[in-house]
XYZ file of N, CA and C in Angstrom:
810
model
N -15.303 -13.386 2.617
C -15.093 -12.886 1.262
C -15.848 -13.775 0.268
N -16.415 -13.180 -0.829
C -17.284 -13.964 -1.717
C -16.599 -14.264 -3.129
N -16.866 -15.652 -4.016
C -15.897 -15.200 -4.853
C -16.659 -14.758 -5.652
N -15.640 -14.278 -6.700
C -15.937 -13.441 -7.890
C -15.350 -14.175 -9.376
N -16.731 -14.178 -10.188
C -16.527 -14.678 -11.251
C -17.549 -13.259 -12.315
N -16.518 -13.342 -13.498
C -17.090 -12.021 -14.388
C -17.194 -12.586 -15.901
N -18.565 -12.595 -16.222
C -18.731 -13.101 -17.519
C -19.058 -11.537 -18.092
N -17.910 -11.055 -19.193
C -18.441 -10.152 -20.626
C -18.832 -10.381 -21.121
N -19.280 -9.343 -22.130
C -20.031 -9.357 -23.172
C -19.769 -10.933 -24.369
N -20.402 -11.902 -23.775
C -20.306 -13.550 -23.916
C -18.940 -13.723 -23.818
N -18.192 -13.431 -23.716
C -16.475 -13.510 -24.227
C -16.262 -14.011 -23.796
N -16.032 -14.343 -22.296
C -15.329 -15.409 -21.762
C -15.927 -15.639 -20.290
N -15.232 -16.690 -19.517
C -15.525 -16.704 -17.704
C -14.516 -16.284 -17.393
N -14.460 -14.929 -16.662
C -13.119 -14.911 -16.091
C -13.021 -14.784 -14.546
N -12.101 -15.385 -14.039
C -12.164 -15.722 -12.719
C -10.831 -14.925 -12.106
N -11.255 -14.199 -10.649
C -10.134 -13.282 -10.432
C -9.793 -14.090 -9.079
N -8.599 -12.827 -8.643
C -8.139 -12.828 -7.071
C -7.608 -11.711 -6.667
N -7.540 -11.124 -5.742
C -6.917 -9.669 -5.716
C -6.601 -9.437 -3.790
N -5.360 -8.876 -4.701
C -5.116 -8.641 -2.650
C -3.964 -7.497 -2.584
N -4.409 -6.384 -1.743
C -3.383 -5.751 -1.290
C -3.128 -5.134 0.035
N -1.795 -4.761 0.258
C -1.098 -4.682 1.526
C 0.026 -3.640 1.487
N -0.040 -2.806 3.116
C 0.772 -1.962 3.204
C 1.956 -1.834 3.011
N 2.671 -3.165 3.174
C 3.944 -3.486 3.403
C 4.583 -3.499 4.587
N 5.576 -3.959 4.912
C 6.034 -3.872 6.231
C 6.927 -2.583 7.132
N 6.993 -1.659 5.831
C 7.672 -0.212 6.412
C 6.861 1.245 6.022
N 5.906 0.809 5.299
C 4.595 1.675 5.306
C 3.606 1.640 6.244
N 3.085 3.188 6.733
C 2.321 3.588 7.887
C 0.299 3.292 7.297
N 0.814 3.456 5.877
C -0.394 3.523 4.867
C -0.259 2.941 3.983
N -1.277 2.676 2.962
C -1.438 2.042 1.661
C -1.685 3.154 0.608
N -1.063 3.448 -0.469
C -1.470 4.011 -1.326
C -1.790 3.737 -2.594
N -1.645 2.236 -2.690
C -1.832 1.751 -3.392
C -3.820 1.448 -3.837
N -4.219 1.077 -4.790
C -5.954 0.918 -5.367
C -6.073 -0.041 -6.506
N -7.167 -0.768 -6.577
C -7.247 -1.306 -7.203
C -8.429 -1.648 -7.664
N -9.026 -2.053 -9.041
C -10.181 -2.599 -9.504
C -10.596 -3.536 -9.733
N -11.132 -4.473 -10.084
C -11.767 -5.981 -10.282
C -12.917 -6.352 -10.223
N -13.431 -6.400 -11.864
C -14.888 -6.507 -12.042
C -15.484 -5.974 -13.061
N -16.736 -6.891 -13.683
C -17.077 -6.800 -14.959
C -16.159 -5.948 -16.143
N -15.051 -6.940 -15.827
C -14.425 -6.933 -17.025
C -13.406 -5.857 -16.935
N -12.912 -5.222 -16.307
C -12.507 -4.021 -16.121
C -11.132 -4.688 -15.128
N -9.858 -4.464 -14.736
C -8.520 -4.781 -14.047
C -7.738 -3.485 -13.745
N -7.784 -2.952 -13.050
C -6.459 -2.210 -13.084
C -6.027 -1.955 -11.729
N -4.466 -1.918 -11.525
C -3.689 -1.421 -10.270
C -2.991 -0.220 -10.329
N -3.335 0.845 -9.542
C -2.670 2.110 -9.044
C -2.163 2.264 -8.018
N -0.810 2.888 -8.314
C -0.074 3.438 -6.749
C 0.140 4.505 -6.774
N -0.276 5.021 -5.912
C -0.575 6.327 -5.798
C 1.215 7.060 -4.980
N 1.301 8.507 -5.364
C 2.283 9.206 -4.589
C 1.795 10.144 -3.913
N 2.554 10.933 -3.210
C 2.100 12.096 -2.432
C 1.866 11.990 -0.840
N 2.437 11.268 -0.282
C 1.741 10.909 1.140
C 0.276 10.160 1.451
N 0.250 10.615 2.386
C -0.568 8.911 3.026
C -1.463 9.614 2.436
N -2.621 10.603 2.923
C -3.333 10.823 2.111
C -4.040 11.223 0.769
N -2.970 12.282 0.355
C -3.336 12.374 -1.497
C -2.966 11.105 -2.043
N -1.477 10.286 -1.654
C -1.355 9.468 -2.911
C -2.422 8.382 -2.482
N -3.174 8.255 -1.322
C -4.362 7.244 -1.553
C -5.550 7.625 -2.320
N -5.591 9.341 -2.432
C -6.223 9.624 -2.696
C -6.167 9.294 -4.428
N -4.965 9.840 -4.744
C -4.700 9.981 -6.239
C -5.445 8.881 -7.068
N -4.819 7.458 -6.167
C -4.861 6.253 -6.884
C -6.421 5.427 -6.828
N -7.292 6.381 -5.808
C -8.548 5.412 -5.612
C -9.327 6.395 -6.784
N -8.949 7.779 -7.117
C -9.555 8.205 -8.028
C -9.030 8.365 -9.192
N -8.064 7.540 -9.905
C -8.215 6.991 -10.795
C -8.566 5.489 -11.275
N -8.975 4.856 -10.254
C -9.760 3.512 -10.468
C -11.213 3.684 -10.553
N -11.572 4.250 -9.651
C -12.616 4.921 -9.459
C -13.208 5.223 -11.385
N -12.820 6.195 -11.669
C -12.570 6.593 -13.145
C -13.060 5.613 -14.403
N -11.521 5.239 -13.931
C -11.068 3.849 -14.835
C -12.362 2.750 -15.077
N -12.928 2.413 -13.875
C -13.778 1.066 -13.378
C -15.334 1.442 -14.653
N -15.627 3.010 -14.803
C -16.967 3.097 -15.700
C -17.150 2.415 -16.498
N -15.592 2.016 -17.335
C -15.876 1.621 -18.427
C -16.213 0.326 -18.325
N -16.076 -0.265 -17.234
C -17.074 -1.794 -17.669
C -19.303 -1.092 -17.661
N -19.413 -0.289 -17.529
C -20.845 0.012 -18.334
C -20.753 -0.197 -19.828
N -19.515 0.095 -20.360
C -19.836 -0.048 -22.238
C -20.032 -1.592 -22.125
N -20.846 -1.931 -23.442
C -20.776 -2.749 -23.961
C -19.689 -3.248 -25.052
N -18.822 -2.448 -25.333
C -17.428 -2.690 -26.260
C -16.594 -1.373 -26.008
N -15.527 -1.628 -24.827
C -14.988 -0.115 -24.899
C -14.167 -0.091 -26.087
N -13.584 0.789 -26.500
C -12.464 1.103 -27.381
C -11.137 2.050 -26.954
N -10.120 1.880 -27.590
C -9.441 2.700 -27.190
C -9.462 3.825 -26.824
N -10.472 4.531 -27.838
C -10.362 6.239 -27.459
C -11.320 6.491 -26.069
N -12.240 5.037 -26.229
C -12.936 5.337 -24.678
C -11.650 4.993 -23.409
N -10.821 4.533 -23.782
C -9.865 4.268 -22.108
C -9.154 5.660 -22.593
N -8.960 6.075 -23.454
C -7.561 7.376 -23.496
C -8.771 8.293 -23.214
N -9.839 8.092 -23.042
C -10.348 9.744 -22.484
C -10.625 9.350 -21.035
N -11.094 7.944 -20.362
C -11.005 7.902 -19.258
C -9.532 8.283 -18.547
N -8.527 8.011 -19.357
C -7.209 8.061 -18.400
C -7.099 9.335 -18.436
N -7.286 10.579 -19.235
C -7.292 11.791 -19.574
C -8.468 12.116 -18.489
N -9.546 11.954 -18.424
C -10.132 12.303 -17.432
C -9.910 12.402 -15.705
N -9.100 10.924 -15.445
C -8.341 10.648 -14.345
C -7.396 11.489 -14.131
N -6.654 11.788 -15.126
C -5.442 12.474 -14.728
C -5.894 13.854 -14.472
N -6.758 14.821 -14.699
C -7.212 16.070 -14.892
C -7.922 15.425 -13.198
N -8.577 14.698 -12.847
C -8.879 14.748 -11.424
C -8.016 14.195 -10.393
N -6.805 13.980 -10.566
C -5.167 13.739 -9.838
C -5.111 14.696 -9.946
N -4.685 15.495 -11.121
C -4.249 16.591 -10.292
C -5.183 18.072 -10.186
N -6.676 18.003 -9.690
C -7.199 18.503 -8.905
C -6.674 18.047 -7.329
N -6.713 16.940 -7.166
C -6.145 17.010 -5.803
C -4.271 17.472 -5.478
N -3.323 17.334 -6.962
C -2.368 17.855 -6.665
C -2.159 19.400 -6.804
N -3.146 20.268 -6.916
C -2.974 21.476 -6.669
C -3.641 21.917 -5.360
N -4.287 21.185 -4.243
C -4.670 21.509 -3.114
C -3.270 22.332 -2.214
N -2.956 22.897 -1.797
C -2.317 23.199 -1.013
C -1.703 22.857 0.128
N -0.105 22.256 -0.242
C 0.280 20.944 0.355
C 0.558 19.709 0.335
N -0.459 19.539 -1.217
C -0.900 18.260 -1.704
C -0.315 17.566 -3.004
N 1.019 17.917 -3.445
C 1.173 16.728 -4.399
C 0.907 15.586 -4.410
N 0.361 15.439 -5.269
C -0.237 13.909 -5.603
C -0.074 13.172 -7.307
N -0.192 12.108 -7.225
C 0.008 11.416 -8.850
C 0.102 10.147 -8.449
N -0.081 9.111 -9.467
C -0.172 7.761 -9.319
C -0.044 7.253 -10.996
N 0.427 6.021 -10.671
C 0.700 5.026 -11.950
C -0.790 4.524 -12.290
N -0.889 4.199 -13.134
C -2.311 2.883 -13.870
C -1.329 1.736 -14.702
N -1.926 0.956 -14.355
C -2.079 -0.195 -15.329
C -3.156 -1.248 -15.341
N -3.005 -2.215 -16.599
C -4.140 -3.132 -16.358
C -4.918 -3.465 -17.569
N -5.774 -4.047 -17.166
C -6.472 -4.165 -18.953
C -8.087 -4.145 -19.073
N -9.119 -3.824 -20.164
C -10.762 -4.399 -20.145
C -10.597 -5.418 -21.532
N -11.928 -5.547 -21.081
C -12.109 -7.312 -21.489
C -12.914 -6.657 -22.722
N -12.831 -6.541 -24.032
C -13.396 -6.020 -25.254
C -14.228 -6.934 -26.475
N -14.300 -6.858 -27.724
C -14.373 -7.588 -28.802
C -13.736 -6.671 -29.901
N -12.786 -6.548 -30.134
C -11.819 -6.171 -31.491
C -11.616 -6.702 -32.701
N -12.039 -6.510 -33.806
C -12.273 -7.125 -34.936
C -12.740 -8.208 -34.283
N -14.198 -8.345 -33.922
C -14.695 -9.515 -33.930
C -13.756 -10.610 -32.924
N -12.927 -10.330 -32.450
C -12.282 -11.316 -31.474
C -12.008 -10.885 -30.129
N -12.436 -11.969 -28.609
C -12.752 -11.525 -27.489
C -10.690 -10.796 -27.431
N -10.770 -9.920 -26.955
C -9.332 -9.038 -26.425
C -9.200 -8.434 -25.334
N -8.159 -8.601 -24.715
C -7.336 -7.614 -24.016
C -7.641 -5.926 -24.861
N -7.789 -4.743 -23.558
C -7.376 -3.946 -24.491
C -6.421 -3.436 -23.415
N -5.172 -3.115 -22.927
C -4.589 -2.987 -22.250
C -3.789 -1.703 -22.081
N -3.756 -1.200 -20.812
C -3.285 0.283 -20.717
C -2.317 0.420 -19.828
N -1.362 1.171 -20.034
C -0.289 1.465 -18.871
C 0.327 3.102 -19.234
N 0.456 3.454 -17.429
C 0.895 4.720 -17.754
C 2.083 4.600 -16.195
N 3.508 4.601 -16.364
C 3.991 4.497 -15.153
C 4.569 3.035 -15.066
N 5.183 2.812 -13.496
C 5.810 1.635 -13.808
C 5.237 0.606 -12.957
N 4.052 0.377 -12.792
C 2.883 -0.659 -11.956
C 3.113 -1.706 -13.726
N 2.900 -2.593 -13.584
C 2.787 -3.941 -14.679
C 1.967 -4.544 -14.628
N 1.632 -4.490 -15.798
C 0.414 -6.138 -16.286
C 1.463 -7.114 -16.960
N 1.010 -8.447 -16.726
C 2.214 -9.613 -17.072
C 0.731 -10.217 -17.701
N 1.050 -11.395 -18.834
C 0.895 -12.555 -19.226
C 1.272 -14.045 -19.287
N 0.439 -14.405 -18.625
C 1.150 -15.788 -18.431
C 0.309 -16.934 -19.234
N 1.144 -17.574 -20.328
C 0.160 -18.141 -21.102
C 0.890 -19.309 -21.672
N 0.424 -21.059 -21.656
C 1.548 -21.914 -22.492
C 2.810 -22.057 -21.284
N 3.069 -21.863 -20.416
C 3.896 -22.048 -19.329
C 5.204 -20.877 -19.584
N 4.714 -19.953 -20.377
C 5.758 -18.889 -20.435
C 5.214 -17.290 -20.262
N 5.456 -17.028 -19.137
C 5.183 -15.485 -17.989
C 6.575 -14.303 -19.138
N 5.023 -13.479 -19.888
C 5.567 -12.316 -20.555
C 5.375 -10.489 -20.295
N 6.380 -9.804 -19.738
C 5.726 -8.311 -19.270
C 4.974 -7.735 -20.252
N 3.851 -7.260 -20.290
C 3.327 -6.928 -21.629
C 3.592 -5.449 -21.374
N 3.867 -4.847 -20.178
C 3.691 -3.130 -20.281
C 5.283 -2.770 -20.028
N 5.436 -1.780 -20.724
C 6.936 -0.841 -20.472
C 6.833 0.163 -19.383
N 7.643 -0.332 -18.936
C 8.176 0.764 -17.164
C 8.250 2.310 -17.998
N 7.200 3.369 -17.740
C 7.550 4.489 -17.851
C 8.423 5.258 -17.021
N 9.777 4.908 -16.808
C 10.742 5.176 -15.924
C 12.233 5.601 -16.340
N 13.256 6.274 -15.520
C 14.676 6.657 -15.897
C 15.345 5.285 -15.965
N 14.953 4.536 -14.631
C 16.116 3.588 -15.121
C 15.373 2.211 -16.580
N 14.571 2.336 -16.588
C 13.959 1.456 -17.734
C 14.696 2.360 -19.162
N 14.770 3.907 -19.261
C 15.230 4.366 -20.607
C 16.614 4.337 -20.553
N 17.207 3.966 -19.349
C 18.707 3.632 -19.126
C 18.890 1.777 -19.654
N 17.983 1.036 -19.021
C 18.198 0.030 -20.114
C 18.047 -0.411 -21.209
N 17.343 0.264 -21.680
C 17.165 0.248 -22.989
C 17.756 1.266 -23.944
N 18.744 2.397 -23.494
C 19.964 2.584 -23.511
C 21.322 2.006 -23.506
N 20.926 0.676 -22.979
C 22.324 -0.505 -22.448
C 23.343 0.729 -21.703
N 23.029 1.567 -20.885
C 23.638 2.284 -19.717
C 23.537 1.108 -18.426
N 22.480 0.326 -18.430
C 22.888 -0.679 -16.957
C 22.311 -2.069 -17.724
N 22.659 -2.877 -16.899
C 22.324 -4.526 -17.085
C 20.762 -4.506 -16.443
N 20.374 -5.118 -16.658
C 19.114 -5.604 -15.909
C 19.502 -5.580 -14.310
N 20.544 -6.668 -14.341
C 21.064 -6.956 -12.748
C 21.504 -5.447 -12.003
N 21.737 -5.239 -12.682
C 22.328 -3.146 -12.023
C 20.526 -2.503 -11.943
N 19.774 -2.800 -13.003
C 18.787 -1.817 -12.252
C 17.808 -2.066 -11.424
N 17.794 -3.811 -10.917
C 17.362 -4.045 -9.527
C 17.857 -3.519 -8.446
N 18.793 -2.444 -8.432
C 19.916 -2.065 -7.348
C 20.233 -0.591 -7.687
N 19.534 0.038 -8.730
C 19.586 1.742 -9.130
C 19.097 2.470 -8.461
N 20.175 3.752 -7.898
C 19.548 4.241 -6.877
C 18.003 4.728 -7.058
N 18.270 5.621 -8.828
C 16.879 6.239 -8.507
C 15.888 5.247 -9.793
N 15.781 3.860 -9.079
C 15.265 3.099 -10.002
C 13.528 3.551 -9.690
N 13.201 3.958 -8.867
C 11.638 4.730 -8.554
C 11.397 6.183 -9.136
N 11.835 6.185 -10.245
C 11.918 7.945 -10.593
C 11.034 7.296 -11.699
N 9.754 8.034 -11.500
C 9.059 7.800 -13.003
C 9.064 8.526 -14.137
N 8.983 8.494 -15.362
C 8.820 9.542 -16.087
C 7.362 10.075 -16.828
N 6.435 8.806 -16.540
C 4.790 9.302 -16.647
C 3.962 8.900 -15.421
N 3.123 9.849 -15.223
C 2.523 9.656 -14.306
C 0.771 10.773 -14.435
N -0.316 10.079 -13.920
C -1.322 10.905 -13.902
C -1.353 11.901 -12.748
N -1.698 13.145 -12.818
C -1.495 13.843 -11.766
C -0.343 15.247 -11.990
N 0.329 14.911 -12.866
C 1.493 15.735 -13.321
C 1.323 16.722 -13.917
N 2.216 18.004 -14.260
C 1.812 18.867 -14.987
C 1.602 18.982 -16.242
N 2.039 17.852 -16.904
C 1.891 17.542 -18.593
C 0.746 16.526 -18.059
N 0.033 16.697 -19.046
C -0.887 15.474 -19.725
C 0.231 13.882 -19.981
N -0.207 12.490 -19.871
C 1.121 12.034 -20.101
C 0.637 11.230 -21.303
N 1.660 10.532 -21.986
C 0.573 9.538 -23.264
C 0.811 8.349 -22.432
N -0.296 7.926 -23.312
C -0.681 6.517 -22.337
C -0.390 5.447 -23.663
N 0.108 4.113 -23.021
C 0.554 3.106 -23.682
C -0.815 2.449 -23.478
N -1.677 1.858 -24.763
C -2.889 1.296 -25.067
C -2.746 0.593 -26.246
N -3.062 -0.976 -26.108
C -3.499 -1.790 -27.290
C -4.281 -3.117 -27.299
N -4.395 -3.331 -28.255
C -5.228 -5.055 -28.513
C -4.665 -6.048 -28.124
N -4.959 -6.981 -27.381
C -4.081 -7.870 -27.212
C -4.984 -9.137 -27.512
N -5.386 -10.023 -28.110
C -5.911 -10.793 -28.414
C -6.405 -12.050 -27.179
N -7.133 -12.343 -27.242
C -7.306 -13.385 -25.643
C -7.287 -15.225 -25.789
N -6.428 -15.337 -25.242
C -6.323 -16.820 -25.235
C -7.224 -17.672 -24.351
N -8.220 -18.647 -24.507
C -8.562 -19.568 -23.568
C -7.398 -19.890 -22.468
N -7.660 -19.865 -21.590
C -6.702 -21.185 -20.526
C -5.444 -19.577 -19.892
N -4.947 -18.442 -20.635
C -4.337 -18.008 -19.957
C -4.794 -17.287 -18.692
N -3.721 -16.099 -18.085
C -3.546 -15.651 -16.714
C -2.890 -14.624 -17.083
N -3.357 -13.418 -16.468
C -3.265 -11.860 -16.664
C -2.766 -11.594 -15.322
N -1.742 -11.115 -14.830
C -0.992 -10.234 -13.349
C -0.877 -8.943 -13.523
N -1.568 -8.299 -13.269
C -1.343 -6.586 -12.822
C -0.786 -6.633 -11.510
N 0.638 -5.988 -11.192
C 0.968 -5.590 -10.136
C 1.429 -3.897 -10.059
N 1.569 -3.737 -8.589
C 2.383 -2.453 -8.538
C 3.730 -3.117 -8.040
N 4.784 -2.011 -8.007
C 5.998 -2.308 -7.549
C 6.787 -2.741 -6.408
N 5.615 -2.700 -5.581
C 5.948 -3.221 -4.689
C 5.975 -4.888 -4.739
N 5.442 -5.428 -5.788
C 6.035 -7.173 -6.242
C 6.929 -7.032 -6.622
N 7.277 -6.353 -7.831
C 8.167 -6.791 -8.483
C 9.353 -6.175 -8.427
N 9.086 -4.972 -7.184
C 10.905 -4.836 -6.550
C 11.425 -5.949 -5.596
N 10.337 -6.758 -5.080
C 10.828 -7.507 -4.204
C 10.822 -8.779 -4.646
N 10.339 -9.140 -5.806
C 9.833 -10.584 -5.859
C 10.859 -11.038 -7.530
N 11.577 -11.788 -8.201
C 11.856 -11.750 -9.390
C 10.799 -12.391 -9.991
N 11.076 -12.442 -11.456
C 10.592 -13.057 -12.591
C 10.583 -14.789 -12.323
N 11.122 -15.327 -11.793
C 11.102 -16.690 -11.942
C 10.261 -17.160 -10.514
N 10.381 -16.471 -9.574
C 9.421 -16.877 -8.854
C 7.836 -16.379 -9.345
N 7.658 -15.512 -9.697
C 6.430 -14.822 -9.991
C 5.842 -15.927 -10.911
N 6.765 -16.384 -11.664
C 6.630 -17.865 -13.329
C 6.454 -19.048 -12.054
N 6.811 -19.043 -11.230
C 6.440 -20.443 -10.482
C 5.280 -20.519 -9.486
N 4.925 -18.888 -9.367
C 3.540 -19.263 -8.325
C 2.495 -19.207 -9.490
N 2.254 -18.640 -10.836
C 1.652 -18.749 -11.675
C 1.744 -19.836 -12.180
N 2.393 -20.839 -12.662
C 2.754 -21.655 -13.092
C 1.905 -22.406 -12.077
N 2.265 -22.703 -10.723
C 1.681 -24.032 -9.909
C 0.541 -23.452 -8.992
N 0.185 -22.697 -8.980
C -0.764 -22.271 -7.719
C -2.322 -22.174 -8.837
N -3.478 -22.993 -9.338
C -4.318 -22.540 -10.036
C -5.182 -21.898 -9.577
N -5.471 -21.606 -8.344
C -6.652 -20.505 -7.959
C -6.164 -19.317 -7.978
N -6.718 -17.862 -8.406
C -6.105 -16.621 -9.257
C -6.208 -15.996 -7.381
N -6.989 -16.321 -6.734
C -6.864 -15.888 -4.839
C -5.678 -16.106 -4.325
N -5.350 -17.312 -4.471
C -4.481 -18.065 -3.755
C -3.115 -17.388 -4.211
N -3.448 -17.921 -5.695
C -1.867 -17.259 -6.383
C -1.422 -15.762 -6.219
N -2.362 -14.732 -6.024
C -2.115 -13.739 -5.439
C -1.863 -13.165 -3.686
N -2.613 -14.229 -3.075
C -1.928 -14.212 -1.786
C -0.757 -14.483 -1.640
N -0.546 -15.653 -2.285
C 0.764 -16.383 -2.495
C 2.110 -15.250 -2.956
N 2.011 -14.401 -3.703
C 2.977 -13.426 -4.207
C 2.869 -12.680 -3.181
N 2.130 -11.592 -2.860
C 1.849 -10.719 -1.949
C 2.788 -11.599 -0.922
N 2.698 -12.342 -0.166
C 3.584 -12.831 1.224
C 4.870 -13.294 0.349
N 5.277 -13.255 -0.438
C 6.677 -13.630 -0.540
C 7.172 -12.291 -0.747
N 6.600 -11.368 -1.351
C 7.054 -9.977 -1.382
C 7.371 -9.434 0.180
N 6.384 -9.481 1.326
C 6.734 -9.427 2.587
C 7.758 -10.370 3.234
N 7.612 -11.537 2.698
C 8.614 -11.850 3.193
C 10.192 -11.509 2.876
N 10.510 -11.097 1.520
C 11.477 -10.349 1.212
C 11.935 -8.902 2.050
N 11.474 -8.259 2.426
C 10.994 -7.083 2.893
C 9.932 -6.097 3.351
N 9.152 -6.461 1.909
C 7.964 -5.295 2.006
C 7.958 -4.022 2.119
N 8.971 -3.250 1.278
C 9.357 -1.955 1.364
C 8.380 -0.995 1.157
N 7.458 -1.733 0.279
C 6.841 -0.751 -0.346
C 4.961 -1.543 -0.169
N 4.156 -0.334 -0.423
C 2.948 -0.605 -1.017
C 2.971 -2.407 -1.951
N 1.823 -3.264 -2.116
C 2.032 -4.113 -2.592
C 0.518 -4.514 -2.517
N 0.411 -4.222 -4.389
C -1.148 -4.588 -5.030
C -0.883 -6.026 -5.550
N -1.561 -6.871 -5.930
C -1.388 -7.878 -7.055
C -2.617 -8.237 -7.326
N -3.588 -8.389 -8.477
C -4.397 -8.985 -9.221
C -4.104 -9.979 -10.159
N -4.466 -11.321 -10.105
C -5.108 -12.048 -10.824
C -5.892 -12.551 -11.924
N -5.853 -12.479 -12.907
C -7.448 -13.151 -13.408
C -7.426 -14.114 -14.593
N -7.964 -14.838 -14.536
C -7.993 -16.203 -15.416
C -8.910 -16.038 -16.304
N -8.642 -16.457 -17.509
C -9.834 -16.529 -18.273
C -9.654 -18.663 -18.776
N -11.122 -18.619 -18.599
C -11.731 -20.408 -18.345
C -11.318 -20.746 -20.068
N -10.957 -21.810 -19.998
C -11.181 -22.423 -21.266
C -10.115 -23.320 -21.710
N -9.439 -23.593 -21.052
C -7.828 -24.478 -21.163
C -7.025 -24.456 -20.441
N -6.206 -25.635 -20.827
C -4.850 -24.907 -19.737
C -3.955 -24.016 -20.228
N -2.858 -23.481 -19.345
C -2.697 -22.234 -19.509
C -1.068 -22.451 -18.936
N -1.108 -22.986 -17.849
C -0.220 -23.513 -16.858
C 1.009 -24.070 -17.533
N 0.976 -24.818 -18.350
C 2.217 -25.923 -18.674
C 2.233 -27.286 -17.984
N 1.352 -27.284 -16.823
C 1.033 -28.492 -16.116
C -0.148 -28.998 -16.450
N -0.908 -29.032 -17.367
C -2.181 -29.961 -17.485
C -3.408 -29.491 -16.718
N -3.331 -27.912 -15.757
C -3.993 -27.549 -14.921
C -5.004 -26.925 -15.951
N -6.404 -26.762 -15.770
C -7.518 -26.225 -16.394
C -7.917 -25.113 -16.056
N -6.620 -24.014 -15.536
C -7.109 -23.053 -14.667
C -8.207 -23.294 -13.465
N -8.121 -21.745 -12.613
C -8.832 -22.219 -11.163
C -10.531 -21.881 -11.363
N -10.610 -22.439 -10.160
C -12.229 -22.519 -9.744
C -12.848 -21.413 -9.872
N -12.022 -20.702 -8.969
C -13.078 -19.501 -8.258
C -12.173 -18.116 -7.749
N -12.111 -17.426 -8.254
C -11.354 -16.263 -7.508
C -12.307 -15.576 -6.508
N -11.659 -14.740 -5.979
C -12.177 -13.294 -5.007
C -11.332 -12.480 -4.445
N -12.143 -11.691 -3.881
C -11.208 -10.137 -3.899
C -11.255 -10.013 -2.096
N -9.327 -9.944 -1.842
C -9.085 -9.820 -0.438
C -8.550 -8.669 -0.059
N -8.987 -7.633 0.329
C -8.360 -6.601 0.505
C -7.286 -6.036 1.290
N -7.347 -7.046 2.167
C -6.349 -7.191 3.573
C -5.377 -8.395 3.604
N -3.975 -8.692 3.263
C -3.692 -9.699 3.564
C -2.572 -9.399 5.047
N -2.681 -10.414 6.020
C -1.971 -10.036 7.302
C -0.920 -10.333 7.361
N 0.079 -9.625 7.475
C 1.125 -10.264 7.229
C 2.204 -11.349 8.296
């Protein structure tokens, strides 16, 4: 594997890691993912082994053009995700074939003149921030039990344990068009960006996820590193995780200068 380092439009060095895996009770992966010039995103796809792999490699697929702009903008990711979703569900009207998948993730921009995040989520796959030694979810679970907590109908602790805590309520591929959650996020030297699908973060909590980010500085490592604690929990499910650092400080809370060198593993064994 080679690593991968992605300089934008001058903005920054950003250094990745990326790894995903079937899980330990999946026959397949349906999960996809992107990484590169500037561009992040993780999809999990539904529908069985083959559409929902299908769903989710063609909306990365999609997604990935926009590192050709030289400054995307919002309305350029809301017509790519609009475009994606209109080719999900070409494959969910095949016969036989429901299909749909989550996005999330972010491109690397200049917004008013300052290097940014522009960050998108549709579904309940997550992009996290980890920046200053404090790990923040930046995307909202498009989901029943997420509008149940924020309802105060369950505790947090109840909807790690909800039956139908996998019921989404947006998704590309569906018969509505869905809206997509998109914004600026301003970019810090020295932080760390995590796109996962759910298969981390049903298995893995928040405080471990804050401690392999926190101490692990290579964005490879630290994503191998999650990925096997998620298997080692179980591995119920599909399980993406991306990485990526942007150079310029620390970021950590430990004095660490962020990592060397990322790269992209597609296979981790479990």
């Amino acid at each position: 594997m080679s690593d991968r380092v992605d300089v934008m439009h001058a903005v920054s060095t950003l250094r990745w890691g990326a790894t995903t895996h079937a899980g330990r009770r999946r026959s397949a992966n349906e999960d996809s993912f992107h990484a590169a010039r500037g561009v992040y995103f993780v999809a999990d796809g539904m529908g069985g082994h083959e559409a929902g792999a299908r769903a989710s490699a063609t909306a990365v697929a999609i997604l990935c053009a926009l590192g050709e702009s030289e400054n995307a903008t919002s309305d350029d990711v809301r017509a790519a995700v609009s475009d994606a979703h209109r080719a999900v569900s070409r494959i969910a009207t095949r016969p036989g074939k429901g299909a749909g998948t989550t996005l999330s993730g972010a491109v690397v921009v200049q917004h008013d003149g300052v290097p940014s995040w522009l960050v998108t989520n549709v579904g309940d796959s997550r992009t996290y921030r980890f920046v200053d030694g404090v790990l923040t979810q930046l995307t909202v679970d498009h989901s029943l039990v997420q509008e149940l907590l924020a309802d105060g109908a369950v505790t947090a602790e109840e909807a790690r344990t909800y039956a139908r805590r996998h019921v989404i309520t947006r998704a590309l591929g569906g018969l509505v068009e869905p809206e997509v959650d998109c914004w600026y996020l301003p970019m810090v030297p020295g932080e760390r960006l995590l796109i996962c699908s759910d298969g981390l973060t049903d298995e893995v909590s928040p405080g471990c996820i804050d401690e392999v980010l926190r101490t692990q500085p290579h964005p490879q490592l630290a994503a191998d590193q999650l990925v096997n604690y998620a298997l080692l929990a179980g591995g119920r499910d599909n399980i993406t995780v991306v990485v990526v650092d942007v150079d310029g400080g620390p970021s950590r809370g430990t004095g660490e200068h962020g990592s060397r060198f990322g790269r992209h593993s597609s296979v981790l064994s479990a």
